[in-house]
Amino acid sequence: MDEEYDAIVLGTGLKECILSGMLSVSGKKVLHIDRNKYYGGESASITPLEDLFSRFAVDLPEGKYGRGRDWNVDLIPKFLMANGLLVKLLIHTGVTRYLEFKSVEGSYVYKGGKISKVPVDQKEALASDLMGLFEKRRFRNFLIYVQDFVADDPKTWKDFDPSTKDMQALYEKFGLEKSTQDFTGHALALYRDDSYLIEPAIKTINRIKLYSDSLARYGKSPYLYPMYGLGELPQGFARLSAIYGGTYMLDKPINEIVYDASGKVVGVRSGEEVAKCKQVYCDPTYVPNKVQITGKVIRCICLLDHPIPNTKDALSTQIIIPQMQVDRKSDIYVSLISSTHQVSAKGWFIAMVSTTVETANPEAEIKPGLDLLGPIAQKFLSITDYYEPTDDGLQSQVFISQSYDATTHFETTCLDVLDIFKRGTGEDFDFSKIKQELGDEEQ
């Protein structure tokens, strides 16, 4: 360990593992350390099932849940957009050779106490029970506009400049009702609140295009999930980093991050050993004095012995409950995966309900999500602080990731990773730097 490195990465959460892989691929000498014995940090997969029960101090009834080692329960499950940033990073960095993905069967949105499939094309718009007859036609015209839109071709803008006009104006141009705007912004464009309405419409158009492009790749929904759970992702990136000369150490206590007189990082100390470095990348738990709590996230892992009602018995699905439907400021997210993704014993399902905490009674806040699940065999509830770094890291050269938010998809995670990479290296990640033999792996 007593060597000099370009970068030391602390923690093997997904964000840190992606950064480690990107830095290694960019030619940096990387040392990657975790104080835990296992990969994943906050975003670990727990297996066998006995470990999940003991983690939450719950007694495991013998024989009820099948073989414990058939379970891989993700503490923070998130789906990947088939055409999204993370999949592009995975394919471009060659991590796909270590992973197998399966599409998620359903994508639903909650309105007026019931759930409906998210309509994404003209045919589905006309068949959807989310809107009345005239609204369906207006929404269909809106979708045609989005599908035909080309940023470089002003003829497709139809006298509406989306780079200068906001999204609210585009909704009004098509006469869309508030409830239609609601599911479009939250279930198609995947915004977490309504602040996007006053931002340029081009951002939302591109997000809806991402959803429909992702859907076009696999058909049933735009989402993918790795076989055996998300715990496979950090390990895939760890292997990638090793190929490029990165060094990994698990179960290594971190006693101190060492700074010079000007406050710039010069190394990391573990016991008597000090590894010198120019930069440190880490999750918030390694630098409590450099982060602040900006909120809380509640998550409830639920074990079910049945699919979620009203989802056509989908073995995997996502449901978004837009904030407006339940008088909140932020959405509630529900995800479901099962033995088809090799994360549970046969006949069992793992649901997750999550949201950003807004009141003093967080458990009541996720009730609309829990109520959709039907009978629940076992619940595991956690409320975690949401940390953000107090500065951009440029002076100290310590770059800190944000905590994982309540969303059930990875887009926000990737934006944080790419932002940290740009701050740390001073440049956008160049996908062409990847060795060609690793980079040609299409799904």
PDB file of C-alpha atoms in Angstrom, residues 288-435:
ATOM      1  CA  PRO A 288     -18.326  13.268   7.783  1.00  0.00           C
ATOM      2  CA  ASN A 289     -16.744  16.729   8.180  1.00  0.00           C
ATOM      3  CA  LYS A 290     -17.114  17.540   4.469  1.00  0.00           C
ATOM      4  CA  VAL A 291     -20.791  16.673   3.934  1.00  0.00           C
ATOM      5  CA  GLN A 292     -24.140  18.022   5.065  1.00  0.00           C
ATOM      6  CA  ILE A 293     -27.528  16.351   5.541  1.00  0.00           C
ATOM      7  CA  THR A 294     -29.985  17.843   3.069  1.00  0.00           C
ATOM      8  CA  GLY A 295     -32.878  15.422   3.590  1.00  0.00           C
ATOM      9  CA  LYS A 296     -33.901  11.867   4.395  1.00  0.00           C
ATOM     10  CA  VAL A 297     -35.021   8.913   2.270  1.00  0.00           C
ATOM     11  CA  ILE A 298     -37.394   6.196   3.497  1.00  0.00           C
ATOM     12  CA  ARG A 299     -37.211   2.749   1.915  1.00  0.00           C
ATOM     13  CA  CYS A 300     -39.303  -0.303   2.702  1.00  0.00           C
ATOM     14  CA  ILE A 301     -38.220  -3.708   1.372  1.00  0.00           C
ATOM     15  CA  CYS A 302     -41.269  -6.009   1.241  1.00  0.00           C
ATOM     16  CA  LEU A 303     -41.261  -9.774   0.691  1.00  0.00           C
ATOM     17  CA  LEU A 304     -44.394 -10.951  -1.154  1.00  0.00           C
ATOM     18  CA  ASP A 305     -45.596 -14.371  -2.285  1.00  0.00           C
ATOM     19  CA  HIS A 306     -47.551 -12.898  -5.214  1.00  0.00           C
ATOM     20  CA  PRO A 307     -47.123 -10.291  -7.993  1.00  0.00           C
ATOM     21  CA  ILE A 308     -48.475  -6.777  -7.452  1.00  0.00           C
ATOM     22  CA  PRO A 309     -52.255  -6.765  -8.139  1.00  0.00           C
ATOM     23  CA  ASN A 310     -53.451  -5.086 -11.376  1.00  0.00           C
ATOM     24  CA  THR A 311     -50.086  -5.462 -13.156  1.00  0.00           C
ATOM     25  CA  LYS A 312     -51.169  -8.449 -15.295  1.00  0.00           C
ATOM     26  CA  ASP A 313     -49.134 -10.695 -12.967  1.00  0.00           C
ATOM     27  CA  ALA A 314     -45.887  -9.027 -14.054  1.00  0.00           C
ATOM     28  CA  LEU A 315     -42.867 -10.751 -12.480  1.00  0.00           C
ATOM     29  CA  SER A 316     -41.016  -7.424 -12.435  1.00  0.00           C
ATOM     30  CA  THR A 317     -42.390  -3.902 -12.625  1.00  0.00           C
ATOM     31  CA  GLN A 318     -42.027  -0.243 -11.710  1.00  0.00           C
ATOM     32  CA  ILE A 319     -44.849   2.001 -10.477  1.00  0.00           C
ATOM     33  CA  ILE A 320     -44.479   5.757 -10.053  1.00  0.00           C
ATOM     34  CA  ILE A 321     -46.912   7.656  -7.831  1.00  0.00           C
ATOM     35  CA  PRO A 322     -46.657  11.309  -8.937  1.00  0.00           C
ATOM     36  CA  GLN A 323     -46.534  13.832  -6.094  1.00  0.00           C
ATOM     37  CA  MET A 324     -49.743  15.602  -7.147  1.00  0.00           C
ATOM     38  CA  GLN A 325     -51.768  12.384  -6.863  1.00  0.00           C
ATOM     39  CA  VAL A 326     -51.051  12.112  -3.136  1.00  0.00           C
ATOM     40  CA  ASP A 327     -50.645  15.812  -2.191  1.00  0.00           C
ATOM     41  CA  ARG A 328     -46.882  15.655  -1.808  1.00  0.00           C
ATOM     42  CA  LYS A 329     -43.822  17.552  -2.999  1.00  0.00           C
ATOM     43  CA  SER A 330     -41.966  14.446  -4.219  1.00  0.00           C
ATOM     44  CA  ASP A 331     -42.956  11.201  -5.944  1.00  0.00           C
ATOM     45  CA  ILE A 332     -43.289   7.758  -4.379  1.00  0.00           C
ATOM     46  CA  TYR A 333     -41.525   4.899  -6.206  1.00  0.00           C
ATOM     47  CA  VAL A 334     -42.465   1.205  -6.184  1.00  0.00           C
ATOM     48  CA  SER A 335     -40.339  -1.520  -7.772  1.00  0.00           C
ATOM     49  CA  LEU A 336     -40.821  -5.291  -7.946  1.00  0.00           C
ATOM     50  CA  ILE A 337     -38.382  -8.046  -8.917  1.00  0.00           C
ATOM     51  CA  SER A 338     -38.513 -11.815  -8.428  1.00  0.00           C
ATOM     52  CA  SER A 339     -36.909 -15.173  -9.157  1.00  0.00           C
ATOM     53  CA  THR A 340     -36.848 -14.388 -12.908  1.00  0.00           C
ATOM     54  CA  HIS A 341     -33.936 -12.078 -12.048  1.00  0.00           C
ATOM     55  CA  GLN A 342     -32.469 -14.723  -9.671  1.00  0.00           C
ATOM     56  CA  VAL A 343     -32.924 -12.457  -6.639  1.00  0.00           C
ATOM     57  CA  SER A 344     -35.434 -14.556  -4.672  1.00  0.00           C
ATOM     58  CA  ALA A 345     -36.529 -18.120  -4.102  1.00  0.00           C
ATOM     59  CA  LYS A 346     -39.127 -19.454  -6.566  1.00  0.00           C
ATOM     60  CA  GLY A 347     -42.618 -18.108  -5.922  1.00  0.00           C
ATOM     61  CA  TRP A 348     -41.342 -15.092  -3.980  1.00  0.00           C
ATOM     62  CA  PHE A 349     -41.150 -11.421  -4.920  1.00  0.00           C
ATOM     63  CA  ILE A 350     -39.192  -8.463  -3.545  1.00  0.00           C
ATOM     64  CA  ALA A 351     -40.932  -5.088  -3.626  1.00  0.00           C
ATOM     65  CA  MET A 352     -39.418  -1.762  -2.637  1.00  0.00           C
ATOM     66  CA  VAL A 353     -41.357   1.381  -1.771  1.00  0.00           C
ATOM     67  CA  SER A 354     -39.321   4.575  -1.420  1.00  0.00           C
ATOM     68  CA  THR A 355     -39.697   8.332  -1.232  1.00  0.00           C
ATOM     69  CA  THR A 356     -38.086  11.514   0.052  1.00  0.00           C
ATOM     70  CA  VAL A 357     -39.183  12.157   3.644  1.00  0.00           C
ATOM     71  CA  GLU A 358     -41.368  15.275   4.009  1.00  0.00           C
ATOM     72  CA  THR A 359     -43.025  14.887   7.432  1.00  0.00           C
ATOM     73  CA  ALA A 360     -42.349  13.672  10.976  1.00  0.00           C
ATOM     74  CA  ASN A 361     -44.199  10.428  10.163  1.00  0.00           C
ATOM     75  CA  PRO A 362     -42.312   8.906   7.189  1.00  0.00           C
ATOM     76  CA  GLU A 363     -44.024   5.512   7.381  1.00  0.00           C
ATOM     77  CA  ALA A 364     -47.395   7.125   6.697  1.00  0.00           C
ATOM     78  CA  GLU A 365     -45.872   8.827   3.631  1.00  0.00           C
ATOM     79  CA  ILE A 366     -45.221   5.516   1.828  1.00  0.00           C
ATOM     80  CA  LYS A 367     -48.665   4.080   2.653  1.00  0.00           C
ATOM     81  CA  PRO A 368     -50.060   4.794  -0.873  1.00  0.00           C
ATOM     82  CA  GLY A 369     -47.232   2.614  -2.247  1.00  0.00           C
ATOM     83  CA  LEU A 370     -47.607  -0.151   0.341  1.00  0.00           C
ATOM     84  CA  ASP A 371     -51.376  -0.246  -0.276  1.00  0.00           C
ATOM     85  CA  LEU A 372     -50.762  -1.240  -3.914  1.00  0.00           C
ATOM     86  CA  LEU A 373     -48.801  -4.372  -2.962  1.00  0.00           C
ATOM     87  CA  GLY A 374     -51.525  -6.579  -1.472  1.00  0.00           C
ATOM     88  CA  PRO A 375     -50.613  -8.862   1.487  1.00  0.00           C
ATOM     89  CA  ILE A 376     -46.990  -8.399   2.665  1.00  0.00           C
ATOM     90  CA  ALA A 377     -45.170 -11.354   4.264  1.00  0.00           C
ATOM     91  CA  GLN A 378     -42.353  -9.262   5.777  1.00  0.00           C
ATOM     92  CA  LYS A 379     -41.355  -5.581   5.803  1.00  0.00           C
ATOM     93  CA  PHE A 380     -37.873  -4.126   6.383  1.00  0.00           C
ATOM     94  CA  LEU A 381     -38.021  -0.374   6.955  1.00  0.00           C
ATOM     95  CA  SER A 382     -35.066   2.002   6.815  1.00  0.00           C
ATOM     96  CA  ILE A 383     -34.793   5.779   6.990  1.00  0.00           C
ATOM     97  CA  THR A 384     -31.425   7.151   5.886  1.00  0.00           C
ATOM     98  CA  ASP A 385     -29.937  10.630   5.806  1.00  0.00           C
ATOM     99  CA  TYR A 386     -29.301  12.138   2.380  1.00  0.00           C
ATOM    100  CA  TYR A 387     -25.814  13.655   2.268  1.00  0.00           C
ATOM    101  CA  GLU A 388     -24.336  16.142  -0.164  1.00  0.00           C
ATOM    102  CA  PRO A 389     -20.750  17.461  -0.181  1.00  0.00           C
ATOM    103  CA  THR A 390     -20.283  20.969   1.261  1.00  0.00           C
ATOM    104  CA  ASP A 391     -17.903  22.016  -1.538  1.00  0.00           C
ATOM    105  CA  ASP A 392     -16.888  21.001  -5.065  1.00  0.00           C
ATOM    106  CA  GLY A 393     -13.597  19.387  -3.977  1.00  0.00           C
ATOM    107  CA  LEU A 394     -11.419  21.446  -6.324  1.00  0.00           C
ATOM    108  CA  GLN A 395      -9.311  22.974  -3.536  1.00  0.00           C
ATOM    109  CA  SER A 396      -8.803  19.834  -1.408  1.00  0.00           C
ATOM    110  CA  GLN A 397      -8.969  17.394  -4.395  1.00  0.00           C
ATOM    111  CA  VAL A 398     -11.352  15.219  -2.351  1.00  0.00           C
ATOM    112  CA  PHE A 399     -14.405  14.480  -4.509  1.00  0.00           C
ATOM    113  CA  ILE A 400     -17.455  13.183  -2.689  1.00  0.00           C
ATOM    114  CA  SER A 401     -20.548  11.520  -4.145  1.00  0.00           C
ATOM    115  CA  GLN A 402     -24.074  12.354  -3.037  1.00  0.00           C
ATOM    116  CA  SER A 403     -26.173   9.740  -1.242  1.00  0.00           C
ATOM    117  CA  TYR A 404     -28.549   7.600  -3.332  1.00  0.00           C
ATOM    118  CA  ASP A 405     -31.920   9.266  -3.865  1.00  0.00           C
ATOM    119  CA  ALA A 406     -35.392   7.728  -3.653  1.00  0.00           C
ATOM    120  CA  THR A 407     -35.765   7.085  -7.389  1.00  0.00           C
ATOM    121  CA  THR A 408     -36.030   3.526  -8.713  1.00  0.00           C
ATOM    122  CA  HIS A 409     -33.879   4.279 -11.766  1.00  0.00           C
ATOM    123  CA  PHE A 410     -30.205   5.094 -12.303  1.00  0.00           C
ATOM    124  CA  GLU A 411     -30.280   8.291 -14.348  1.00  0.00           C
ATOM    125  CA  THR A 412     -29.606  10.635 -11.399  1.00  0.00           C
ATOM    126  CA  THR A 413     -26.796   8.345 -10.163  1.00  0.00           C
ATOM    127  CA  CYS A 414     -24.995   8.617 -13.508  1.00  0.00           C
ATOM    128  CA  LEU A 415     -25.314  12.386 -13.664  1.00  0.00           C
ATOM    129  CA  ASP A 416     -23.579  12.608 -10.274  1.00  0.00           C
ATOM    130  CA  VAL A 417     -20.786  10.257 -11.432  1.00  0.00           C
ATOM    131  CA  LEU A 418     -20.161  12.197 -14.668  1.00  0.00           C
ATOM    132  CA  ASP A 419     -20.182  15.493 -12.751  1.00  0.00           C
ATOM    133  CA  ILE A 420     -17.608  14.190 -10.223  1.00  0.00           C
ATOM    134  CA  PHE A 421     -15.430  12.829 -13.051  1.00  0.00           C
ATOM    135  CA  LYS A 422     -15.469  16.199 -14.791  1.00  0.00           C
ATOM    136  CA  ARG A 423     -14.552  18.067 -11.588  1.00  0.00           C
ATOM    137  CA  GLY A 424     -11.787  15.586 -10.791  1.00  0.00           C
ATOM    138  CA  THR A 425     -10.180  15.391 -14.216  1.00  0.00           C
ATOM    139  CA  GLY A 426     -11.196  18.743 -15.704  1.00  0.00           C
ATOM    140  CA  GLU A 427     -12.696  17.036 -18.761  1.00  0.00           C
ATOM    141  CA  ASP A 428     -15.802  15.161 -19.854  1.00  0.00           C
ATOM    142  CA  PHE A 429     -15.389  11.383 -19.921  1.00  0.00           C
ATOM    143  CA  ASP A 430     -14.114  10.355 -23.348  1.00  0.00           C
ATOM    144  CA  PHE A 431     -15.737   7.057 -24.287  1.00  0.00           C
ATOM    145  CA  SER A 432     -13.290   6.559 -27.169  1.00  0.00           C
ATOM    146  CA  LYS A 433     -10.428   6.007 -24.685  1.00  0.00           C
ATOM    147  CA  ILE A 434     -11.605   2.498 -23.952  1.00  0.00           C
ATOM    148  CA  LYS A 435      -9.580  -0.335 -25.455  1.00  0.00           C
TER     149      LYS A 435
END
